[in-house]
Amino acid sequence: MATKFSSKIGLIAATVGSAVGLGNIWRFPAEAQGNGGAAFLLVYVACVLLLGIPVMLGEFAIGREGGTDAIGDYKRISPGSRWWIVGGMGIVASYMILCFYIVVAGWTLEYLVNSVTGDLFSGIADGTSSFGTKMQDYVSGDTKPVLYTVLMVAVNMLVLLCGVRKGIEKISNVLMPLLFVILVVFCVVALSLPGASEGVRFFLKPDFSKIDASVVIDALGQAFFSLSLGMGILITYAAYFPRETRLGRTAVIVSSLDMLVAVMMGLIIFPAVTSFGMEGESLEGATLVFVTLPEVFTRMPGTQVWSVLFFMLLLFAALTSTISIAEVSVRFFQDRLRMSRRNAVLTVMSPVLIFGTLSALSAGPLSGFRIFNLTFFNLLDTVATNILLPLGSLAMCVYAGWFAPKGMIADQLGNGSATRSVATRIVMFMLRWVAPIAIAVILVAQFN
Ligand code: PHE
């Protein structure tokens, strides 16, 4: 039997830690910019509330009922069936994500170190270097990205080895509040820049004519990725939820905080970019955080301080997410294959060194090595995020809505109470009908 989180706050911090990651900080603003700002935000919020929360609750219910790893939960709840394959798919998907996400986490650490040493800004003022060239050097080199990937693997191992309470819960308790403090500081600064209101307007004033099918597809994909759904992550964490935890309330808090971080990022990036007249710049993932934002920092007094703070924020967000992704496999090896925690962590993380290195080199020396015309990094990302994630969520919904033992999900949602609340009924309806259909449509639509 898995240990439980030791406090309510710790449970929320760890789960929010998983949800809040690079998805909120660099994927969200890029998606919002490309999809009409406020219009996207609106659809995204609707996706989280209508679909994200019910699917999250499905995972919570399965995880707490099963109380073990993602495969074991299905085996325990529906013995003799093949539903465990859904859990297996989650383990594979999360492992694939781990192998490229850890590389990006490595880049954030690298940028943090280079912000502290000042290397990031050397040669910028006199024009002998640019952030574009720096990014080439830090991200596409043949040694540094690998070195930082290895460092991030080591940090993850350290936290994981300390266990659920002393490792995951403890570090989340420290890093999550810090993350929010840094975010608030950035929000205040960005919103008080001259001309900030124009950016805020773009981000918060919806233009409904911009909403079309592709906006909805992107928003749903973003919502699921950001909430860490469909990969057995929340199933695994929910095994650490004590009996008395109110699942509904937890899901609402976690999703709200996750959305809040995304919205705050929007309130930081759009005003900052418009204020410095950089609207034309790409807000696309890596360029946004590694080129556009450092450029913004150089135009502010205290350049280095802002840069250090920002990359700390990014690192905290990435670290608490990678831990949750790795924990899915660690729990599997511990419970299913009866390994000690130490051996499970070593078994899970050692191959990450190899696959992580291959991903790290994909941005540089191995960029020519392609499978289906994708680099190793992009292949992992595409297969896991665009295919396995929606497929896993869809299968989980079908199971929770139709095939799980009668009343099991509702019992979990009501903490055993015999009366079914209206909220429980709504969630069951969403799990049975709305979520599976919506996810299936998106899954098919993205191939067109
Ligand atoms: N939800 C995290 C984010 O927004 C990332 C994540 C994705 C974590 C997939 C686990 C699985 O960045």
Short mmCIF file of C-alpha atoms and ligand atoms in Angstrom, two decimals:
data_model
loop_
_atom_site.label_atom_id
_atom_site.label_comp_id
_atom_site.label_asym_id
_atom_site.label_seq_id
_atom_site.Cartn_x
_atom_site.Cartn_y
_atom_site.Cartn_z
CA MET A 1 0.00 0.00 0.00
CA ALA A 2 1.35 3.34 -0.98
CA THR A 3 1.99 6.01 1.63
CA LYS A 4 -0.37 8.97 1.79
CA PHE A 5 0.43 12.65 1.55
CA SER A 6 0.76 13.93 5.09
CA SER A 7 -1.27 17.14 4.83
CA LYS A 8 -3.97 18.81 2.79
CA ILE A 9 -1.63 21.59 1.79
CA GLY A 10 1.05 19.12 0.76
CA LEU A 11 -1.42 17.17 -1.33
CA ILE A 12 -2.56 20.30 -3.15
CA ALA A 13 1.00 21.59 -3.56
CA ALA A 14 2.20 18.32 -5.08
CA THR A 15 -0.77 18.01 -7.44
CA VAL A 16 -0.60 21.66 -8.49
CA GLY A 17 3.15 21.13 -8.87
CA SER A 18 2.48 18.45 -11.44
CA ALA A 19 -0.09 20.52 -13.29
CA VAL A 20 1.79 23.81 -13.30
CA GLY A 21 4.69 23.43 -15.66
CA LEU A 22 6.12 24.53 -18.95
CA GLY A 23 2.62 24.02 -20.33
CA ASN A 24 1.38 27.06 -18.42
CA ILE A 25 4.45 29.19 -18.76
CA TRP A 26 5.47 28.81 -22.34
CA ARG A 27 2.88 26.75 -24.15
CA PHE A 28 -0.13 28.76 -23.01
CA PRO A 29 1.00 32.26 -24.09
CA ALA A 30 2.10 30.93 -27.48
CA GLU A 31 -1.24 29.20 -28.02
CA ALA A 32 -3.12 32.28 -26.86
CA GLN A 33 -1.18 34.54 -29.21
CA GLY A 34 -1.72 32.27 -32.19
CA ASN A 35 -5.42 31.81 -31.48
CA GLY A 36 -6.69 35.34 -30.94
CA GLY A 37 -5.79 36.02 -27.30
CA ALA A 38 -8.94 36.42 -25.22
CA ALA A 39 -11.03 34.23 -27.50
CA PHE A 40 -8.64 31.37 -26.82
CA LEU A 41 -8.60 32.07 -23.10
CA LEU A 42 -12.38 31.83 -22.98
CA VAL A 43 -12.55 28.50 -24.80
CA TYR A 44 -9.66 27.21 -22.70
CA VAL A 45 -11.43 28.06 -19.45
CA ALA A 46 -14.59 26.37 -20.73
CA CYS A 47 -12.58 23.25 -21.64
CA VAL A 48 -11.03 23.08 -18.17
CA LEU A 49 -14.34 23.51 -16.39
CA LEU A 50 -16.51 21.28 -18.57
CA LEU A 51 -14.07 18.55 -19.51
CA GLY A 52 -10.84 18.92 -17.57
CA ILE A 53 -12.38 18.74 -14.11
CA PRO A 54 -14.60 15.69 -14.81
CA VAL A 55 -11.69 13.81 -16.41
CA MET A 56 -9.45 14.76 -13.50
CA LEU A 57 -12.10 13.43 -11.13
CA GLY A 58 -12.27 10.17 -13.06
CA GLU A 59 -8.51 9.76 -12.55
CA PHE A 60 -8.71 10.74 -8.88
CA ALA A 61 -11.47 8.19 -8.26
CA ILE A 62 -9.65 5.33 -9.99
CA GLY A 63 -6.37 6.19 -8.28
CA ARG A 64 -7.74 6.40 -4.78
CA GLU A 65 -9.94 3.34 -5.16
CA GLY A 66 -7.06 1.26 -6.52
CA GLY A 67 -4.47 2.70 -4.15
CA THR A 68 -1.49 1.43 -6.13
CA ASP A 69 0.17 1.98 -9.54
CA ALA A 70 -1.62 2.93 -12.77
CA ILE A 71 -1.77 -0.68 -14.05
CA GLY A 72 -2.46 -2.22 -10.66
CA ASP A 73 -5.41 0.09 -10.01
CA TYR A 74 -7.31 -1.28 -13.00
CA LYS A 75 -6.35 -4.84 -12.09
CA ARG A 76 -7.65 -4.40 -8.57
CA ILE A 77 -10.85 -2.61 -9.49
CA SER A 78 -11.76 -4.75 -12.49
CA PRO A 79 -9.92 -8.06 -12.02
CA GLY A 80 -9.71 -10.32 -15.05
CA SER A 81 -10.40 -7.51 -17.50
CA ARG A 82 -7.98 -5.90 -19.92
CA TRP A 83 -8.55 -2.36 -18.69
CA TRP A 84 -5.07 -2.40 -17.17
CA ILE A 85 -3.83 -1.73 -20.71
CA VAL A 86 -5.14 1.84 -20.28
CA GLY A 87 -2.90 2.19 -17.23
CA GLY A 88 -0.02 0.70 -19.19
CA MET A 89 -0.53 3.20 -21.96
CA GLY A 90 -0.33 5.97 -19.37
CA ILE A 91 2.95 4.64 -18.07
CA VAL A 92 4.42 4.52 -21.57
CA ALA A 93 3.11 7.98 -22.46
CA SER A 94 4.39 9.56 -19.29
CA TYR A 95 7.78 7.94 -19.74
CA MET A 96 8.04 9.32 -23.26
CA ILE A 97 7.13 12.77 -21.98
CA LEU A 98 9.72 12.47 -19.24
CA CYS A 99 12.46 11.79 -21.80
CA PHE A 100 12.01 15.12 -23.57
CA TYR A 101 10.54 17.24 -20.77
CA ILE A 102 13.64 16.62 -18.70
CA VAL A 103 15.75 18.13 -21.49
CA VAL A 104 13.70 21.31 -21.44
CA ALA A 105 13.98 21.33 -17.66
CA GLY A 106 17.75 21.11 -18.22
CA TRP A 107 17.68 24.17 -20.47
CA THR A 108 15.88 26.13 -17.77
CA LEU A 109 18.56 25.19 -15.27
CA GLU A 110 21.22 26.18 -17.78
CA TYR A 111 19.60 29.57 -18.29
CA LEU A 112 19.32 30.04 -14.55
CA VAL A 113 23.02 29.30 -14.07
CA ASN A 114 23.96 31.60 -16.94
CA SER A 115 21.74 34.35 -15.55
CA VAL A 116 23.48 34.08 -12.21
CA THR A 117 26.97 34.15 -13.73
CA GLY A 118 25.96 36.90 -16.14
CA ASP A 119 27.07 34.89 -19.16
CA LEU A 120 23.59 35.21 -20.67
CA PHE A 121 24.02 38.98 -20.97
CA SER A 122 27.70 39.18 -21.89
CA GLY A 123 28.28 40.72 -25.28
CA ILE A 124 24.62 41.75 -25.67
CA ALA A 125 25.02 45.47 -24.94
CA ASP A 126 27.93 45.95 -27.36
CA GLY A 127 26.31 43.80 -30.03
CA THR A 128 29.03 41.14 -30.21
CA SER A 129 26.46 38.51 -29.32
CA SER A 130 22.69 38.10 -29.41
CA PHE A 131 20.14 36.02 -27.55
CA GLY A 132 19.62 34.03 -30.73
CA THR A 133 23.29 33.00 -30.76
CA LYS A 134 23.19 32.32 -27.03
CA MET A 135 20.26 30.01 -27.55
CA GLN A 136 22.17 28.22 -30.30
CA ASP A 137 25.01 27.74 -27.89
CA TYR A 138 22.97 26.69 -24.83
CA VAL A 139 20.34 24.57 -26.55
CA SER A 140 21.91 23.22 -29.71
CA GLY A 141 25.42 22.49 -28.49
CA ASP A 142 26.79 18.98 -28.09
CA THR A 143 27.88 19.03 -24.46
CA LYS A 144 26.08 21.64 -22.37
CA PRO A 145 22.50 20.51 -23.06
CA VAL A 146 23.52 16.93 -22.27
CA LEU A 147 25.29 17.99 -19.10
CA TYR A 148 22.26 19.89 -17.84
CA THR A 149 19.93 17.04 -18.76
CA VAL A 150 22.07 14.73 -16.65
CA LEU A 151 22.00 17.24 -13.81
CA MET A 152 18.21 17.38 -13.94
CA VAL A 153 18.03 13.59 -13.91
CA ALA A 154 20.18 13.67 -10.78
CA VAL A 155 17.99 16.27 -9.05
CA ASN A 156 14.87 14.27 -9.88
CA MET A 157 16.44 11.10 -8.55
CA LEU A 158 17.35 12.81 -5.33
CA VAL A 159 13.81 14.02 -4.72
CA LEU A 160 12.28 10.69 -5.73
CA LEU A 161 14.65 8.74 -3.50
CA CYS A 162 13.46 10.75 -0.52
CA GLY A 163 9.99 9.32 -1.08
CA VAL A 164 6.46 10.62 -1.40
CA ARG A 165 6.27 12.60 1.84
CA LYS A 166 9.85 13.61 2.43
CA GLY A 167 10.65 14.10 -1.25
CA ILE A 168 7.72 15.02 -3.47
CA GLU A 169 5.49 16.60 -0.85
CA LYS A 170 8.22 18.50 0.91
CA ILE A 171 9.78 20.04 -2.17
CA SER A 172 6.35 20.99 -3.55
CA ASN A 173 5.52 22.69 -0.25
CA VAL A 174 8.55 24.90 -0.67
CA LEU A 175 8.64 25.48 -4.42
CA MET A 176 4.96 26.11 -5.13
CA PRO A 177 4.49 29.06 -2.76
CA LEU A 178 7.77 30.52 -4.05
CA LEU A 179 6.54 30.13 -7.60
CA PHE A 180 3.38 32.08 -6.80
CA VAL A 181 5.32 34.84 -5.07
CA ILE A 182 7.62 35.25 -8.09
CA LEU A 183 4.60 35.27 -10.42
CA VAL A 184 2.88 38.01 -8.42
CA VAL A 185 6.02 40.15 -8.49
CA PHE A 186 6.29 39.77 -12.26
CA CYS A 187 2.60 40.56 -12.70
CA VAL A 188 2.87 43.77 -10.73
CA VAL A 189 5.95 44.86 -12.65
CA ALA A 190 4.56 43.95 -16.09
CA LEU A 191 1.22 45.63 -15.46
CA SER A 192 2.86 48.85 -14.37
CA LEU A 193 4.98 49.18 -17.51
CA PRO A 194 3.99 52.09 -19.76
CA GLY A 195 1.56 50.96 -22.44
CA ALA A 196 0.78 47.72 -20.63
CA SER A 197 -2.96 48.17 -21.09
CA GLU A 198 -2.78 47.42 -24.80
CA GLY A 199 -1.37 43.98 -24.06
CA VAL A 200 -3.97 43.39 -21.39
CA ARG A 201 -6.67 44.33 -23.86
CA PHE A 202 -5.46 41.83 -26.43
CA PHE A 203 -5.36 39.14 -23.78
CA LEU A 204 -8.64 39.87 -22.01
CA LYS A 205 -11.03 41.38 -24.55
CA PRO A 206 -12.57 38.53 -26.50
CA ASP A 207 -13.19 38.74 -30.22
CA PHE A 208 -15.75 35.99 -30.70
CA SER A 209 -15.29 35.93 -34.45
CA LYS A 210 -11.88 34.34 -33.85
CA ILE A 211 -13.39 31.19 -32.33
CA ASP A 212 -13.36 28.36 -34.83
CA ALA A 213 -12.75 24.61 -34.79
CA SER A 214 -8.98 24.91 -34.62
CA VAL A 215 -9.17 27.24 -31.61
CA VAL A 216 -11.31 24.66 -29.81
CA ILE A 217 -8.95 21.81 -30.71
CA ASP A 218 -5.93 23.74 -29.49
CA ALA A 219 -7.67 24.85 -26.31
CA LEU A 220 -8.73 21.35 -25.36
CA GLY A 221 -5.27 19.96 -26.08
CA GLN A 222 -3.76 22.72 -23.99
CA ALA A 223 -6.20 22.11 -21.12
CA PHE A 224 -5.44 18.39 -20.94
CA PHE A 225 -1.69 18.81 -21.23
CA SER A 226 -1.69 21.52 -18.63
CA LEU A 227 -3.76 19.54 -16.14
CA SER A 228 -1.46 16.48 -16.62
CA LEU A 229 -4.42 14.34 -17.72
CA GLY A 230 -4.46 11.06 -19.58
CA MET A 231 -1.08 9.75 -18.50
CA GLY A 232 -1.68 8.04 -15.23
CA ILE A 233 -0.11 10.90 -13.33
CA LEU A 234 -3.15 11.95 -11.37
CA ILE A 235 -4.15 8.30 -11.00
CA THR A 236 -0.79 7.69 -9.34
CA TYR A 237 -0.95 10.77 -7.11
CA ALA A 238 -4.54 10.01 -6.08
CA ALA A 239 -3.32 6.74 -4.56
CA TYR A 240 -1.57 9.00 -2.03
CA PHE A 241 -4.80 10.87 -1.19
CA PRO A 242 -6.20 9.92 2.22
CA ARG A 243 -9.76 8.62 2.48
CA GLU A 244 -11.12 11.89 3.83
CA THR A 245 -9.81 14.04 0.98
CA ARG A 246 -12.74 15.63 -0.86
CA LEU A 247 -11.97 14.85 -4.49
CA GLY A 248 -14.33 17.42 -6.01
CA ARG A 249 -12.94 20.25 -3.98
CA THR A 250 -9.36 19.14 -4.70
CA ALA A 251 -9.99 19.03 -8.45
CA VAL A 252 -11.53 22.50 -8.42
CA ILE A 253 -8.64 23.96 -6.42
CA VAL A 254 -5.96 22.30 -8.56
CA SER A 255 -7.55 23.33 -11.86
CA SER A 256 -8.21 26.87 -10.67
CA LEU A 257 -4.63 27.35 -9.55
CA ASP A 258 -3.39 25.87 -12.81
CA MET A 259 -5.57 28.27 -14.80
CA LEU A 260 -4.51 31.13 -12.57
CA VAL A 261 -0.86 30.53 -13.41
CA ALA A 262 -1.65 30.49 -17.12
CA VAL A 263 -3.66 33.71 -16.85
CA MET A 264 -0.93 35.40 -14.81
CA MET A 265 1.62 34.41 -17.45
CA GLY A 266 -0.62 36.06 -20.04
CA LEU A 267 -0.81 39.19 -17.88
CA ILE A 268 2.98 39.22 -17.70
CA ILE A 269 3.93 38.45 -21.27
CA PHE A 270 1.43 40.41 -23.35
CA PRO A 271 1.88 43.72 -21.50
CA ALA A 272 5.67 43.32 -21.44
CA VAL A 273 5.85 42.59 -25.13
CA THR A 274 3.52 45.42 -26.19
CA SER A 275 5.13 47.87 -23.83
CA PHE A 276 8.51 47.37 -25.49
CA GLY A 277 7.00 47.34 -28.96
CA MET A 278 7.84 43.69 -29.56
CA GLU A 279 4.39 42.47 -30.61
CA GLY A 280 5.76 41.10 -33.83
CA GLU A 281 8.13 38.73 -32.00
CA SER A 282 7.28 35.09 -31.87
CA LEU A 283 5.91 33.93 -28.56
CA GLU A 284 6.55 30.37 -29.65
CA GLY A 285 7.88 28.18 -26.82
CA ALA A 286 11.63 28.27 -26.78
CA THR A 287 12.00 31.63 -28.53
CA LEU A 288 9.62 33.29 -26.12
CA VAL A 289 11.44 32.33 -22.96
CA PHE A 290 14.98 32.17 -24.27
CA VAL A 291 15.06 35.14 -26.67
CA THR A 292 12.08 37.47 -26.32
CA LEU A 293 11.96 37.61 -22.53
CA PRO A 294 15.72 38.07 -22.00
CA GLU A 295 15.43 40.92 -24.54
CA VAL A 296 12.65 42.41 -22.38
CA PHE A 297 14.83 42.06 -19.27
CA THR A 298 17.68 44.01 -20.89
CA ARG A 299 15.34 46.96 -21.30
CA MET A 300 14.49 46.99 -17.60
CA PRO A 301 16.61 48.24 -14.72
CA GLY A 302 17.93 45.26 -12.73
CA THR A 303 18.18 43.05 -15.80
CA GLN A 304 20.04 40.23 -14.12
CA VAL A 305 17.76 40.05 -11.10
CA TRP A 306 14.69 39.65 -13.31
CA SER A 307 16.37 37.04 -15.38
CA VAL A 308 17.44 35.01 -12.33
CA LEU A 309 13.93 35.24 -10.86
CA PHE A 310 12.26 34.23 -14.10
CA PHE A 311 14.41 31.17 -14.72
CA MET A 312 13.96 30.15 -11.11
CA LEU A 313 10.22 30.26 -11.71
CA LEU A 314 10.60 28.16 -14.82
CA LEU A 315 12.87 25.65 -13.11
CA PHE A 316 10.52 25.19 -10.14
CA ALA A 317 7.58 24.67 -12.48
CA ALA A 318 9.50 22.16 -14.60
CA LEU A 319 10.99 20.25 -11.67
CA THR A 320 7.73 19.57 -9.83
CA SER A 321 6.26 18.37 -13.13
CA THR A 322 9.11 16.03 -14.04
CA ILE A 323 8.93 14.48 -10.59
CA SER A 324 5.26 13.68 -11.06
CA ILE A 325 5.87 12.21 -14.49
CA ALA A 326 8.66 9.97 -13.19
CA GLU A 327 6.64 8.92 -10.15
CA VAL A 328 4.16 7.09 -12.42
CA SER A 329 6.85 4.61 -13.45
CA VAL A 330 8.52 4.53 -10.04
CA ARG A 331 5.23 3.54 -8.38
CA PHE A 332 4.74 0.87 -11.06
CA PHE A 333 8.12 -0.73 -10.41
CA GLN A 334 7.64 -0.49 -6.66
CA ASP A 335 4.18 -1.97 -6.47
CA ARG A 336 3.88 -4.21 -9.50
CA LEU A 337 7.42 -5.55 -9.63
CA ARG A 338 7.97 -5.35 -5.88
CA MET A 339 11.17 -3.36 -6.07
CA SER A 340 12.49 -1.24 -3.24
CA ARG A 341 11.99 2.48 -3.79
CA ARG A 342 15.71 2.86 -4.39
CA ASN A 343 15.86 0.22 -7.08
CA ALA A 344 12.66 1.48 -8.67
CA VAL A 345 14.07 5.02 -8.91
CA LEU A 346 17.34 3.72 -10.38
CA THR A 347 15.53 1.48 -12.87
CA VAL A 348 13.30 4.31 -14.04
CA MET A 349 15.87 7.07 -14.20
CA SER A 350 18.91 5.29 -15.69
CA PRO A 351 17.41 4.84 -19.16
CA VAL A 352 16.29 8.48 -19.02
CA LEU A 353 19.99 9.31 -19.19
CA ILE A 354 20.19 7.65 -22.59
CA PHE A 355 16.87 8.78 -24.04
CA GLY A 356 17.27 12.22 -22.51
CA THR A 357 20.69 12.56 -24.11
CA LEU A 358 19.26 11.56 -27.50
CA SER A 359 16.52 14.18 -27.05
CA ALA A 360 19.01 16.78 -25.91
CA LEU A 361 21.14 16.21 -28.98
CA SER A 362 18.09 16.43 -31.25
CA ALA A 363 18.28 20.20 -31.15
CA GLY A 364 21.88 20.10 -32.36
CA PRO A 365 24.19 17.36 -33.64
CA LEU A 366 21.39 14.82 -34.08
CA SER A 367 18.93 17.17 -35.75
CA GLY A 368 19.41 15.27 -39.01
CA PHE A 369 18.45 11.96 -37.40
CA ARG A 370 14.77 11.66 -38.16
CA ILE A 371 12.02 9.12 -37.78
CA PHE A 372 8.83 9.91 -39.75
CA ASN A 373 10.58 13.15 -40.57
CA LEU A 374 10.66 14.12 -36.87
CA THR A 375 13.68 14.52 -34.63
CA PHE A 376 13.81 12.12 -31.67
CA PHE A 377 12.65 14.92 -29.37
CA ASN A 378 9.71 15.86 -31.60
CA LEU A 379 8.79 12.24 -32.15
CA LEU A 380 8.41 11.65 -28.41
CA ASP A 381 6.47 14.89 -28.04
CA THR A 382 4.12 14.23 -30.96
CA VAL A 383 3.35 10.61 -30.17
CA ALA A 384 2.86 11.16 -26.46
CA THR A 385 1.12 14.54 -26.47
CA ASN A 386 -0.99 14.35 -29.62
CA ILE A 387 -1.83 10.65 -29.71
CA LEU A 388 -1.32 8.79 -26.43
CA LEU A 389 -2.56 11.60 -24.19
CA PRO A 390 -6.00 12.00 -25.83
CA LEU A 391 -6.27 8.25 -26.39
CA GLY A 392 -5.48 7.58 -22.73
CA SER A 393 -8.00 10.17 -21.55
CA LEU A 394 -10.65 8.79 -23.87
CA ALA A 395 -10.15 5.23 -22.68
CA MET A 396 -10.14 6.33 -19.04
CA CYS A 397 -13.46 8.19 -19.53
CA VAL A 398 -15.08 5.19 -21.20
CA TYR A 399 -13.92 3.01 -18.33
CA ALA A 400 -14.98 5.42 -15.59
CA GLY A 401 -18.29 6.23 -17.26
CA TRP A 402 -19.37 2.79 -18.40
CA PHE A 403 -17.23 -0.12 -17.25
CA ALA A 404 -16.01 0.60 -13.73
CA PRO A 405 -17.99 -1.29 -11.05
CA LYS A 406 -21.37 0.31 -10.62
CA GLY A 407 -21.32 3.22 -8.21
CA MET A 408 -17.58 3.04 -7.61
CA ILE A 409 -16.74 6.42 -9.15
CA ALA A 410 -19.76 8.10 -7.56
CA ASP A 411 -18.86 6.60 -4.18
CA GLN A 412 -15.35 7.96 -4.45
CA LEU A 413 -16.65 11.38 -5.46
CA GLY A 414 -19.09 11.45 -2.55
CA ASN A 415 -16.61 9.93 -0.09
CA GLY A 416 -18.90 6.97 0.43
CA SER A 417 -22.08 8.96 1.01
CA ALA A 418 -25.19 7.14 -0.18
CA THR A 419 -26.84 10.23 -1.63
CA ARG A 420 -25.59 11.39 -5.00
CA SER A 421 -25.09 15.12 -5.15
CA VAL A 422 -26.00 17.11 -8.24
CA ALA A 423 -22.29 17.73 -8.83
CA THR A 424 -21.58 13.98 -8.85
CA ARG A 425 -24.37 13.43 -11.35
CA ILE A 426 -23.06 16.15 -13.61
CA VAL A 427 -19.54 14.70 -13.47
CA MET A 428 -20.86 11.22 -14.32
CA PHE A 429 -22.81 12.61 -17.25
CA MET A 430 -19.73 14.41 -18.55
CA LEU A 431 -17.60 11.27 -18.15
CA ARG A 432 -20.13 9.10 -19.97
CA TRP A 433 -21.16 11.28 -22.83
CA VAL A 434 -19.58 14.66 -23.30
CA ALA A 435 -15.91 14.02 -22.55
CA PRO A 436 -15.48 10.84 -24.64
CA ILE A 437 -17.22 12.38 -27.64
CA ALA A 438 -15.30 15.65 -27.39
CA ILE A 439 -11.95 13.90 -27.01
CA ALA A 440 -12.68 11.50 -29.87
CA VAL A 441 -13.59 14.40 -32.16
CA ILE A 442 -10.37 16.20 -31.29
CA LEU A 443 -8.29 13.08 -31.74
CA VAL A 444 -9.66 12.57 -35.25
CA ALA A 445 -9.77 16.25 -36.16
CA GLN A 446 -6.10 16.88 -35.55
CA PHE A 447 -5.17 14.48 -38.33
CA ASN A 448 -7.09 16.52 -40.89
N1 PHE B 1 1.08 19.67 -16.79
C1 PHE B 1 2.44 20.02 -16.96
C2 PHE B 1 2.58 21.32 -17.67
O1 PHE B 1 1.66 22.06 -17.83
C3 PHE B 1 3.25 19.12 -17.77
C4 PHE B 1 2.94 17.74 -17.82
C5 PHE B 1 2.56 17.22 -18.97
C6 PHE B 1 3.10 17.00 -16.72
C7 PHE B 1 2.30 15.96 -19.07
C8 PHE B 1 2.86 15.73 -16.80
C9 PHE B 1 2.46 15.20 -17.98
O2 PHE B 1 3.64 21.66 -18.10
#
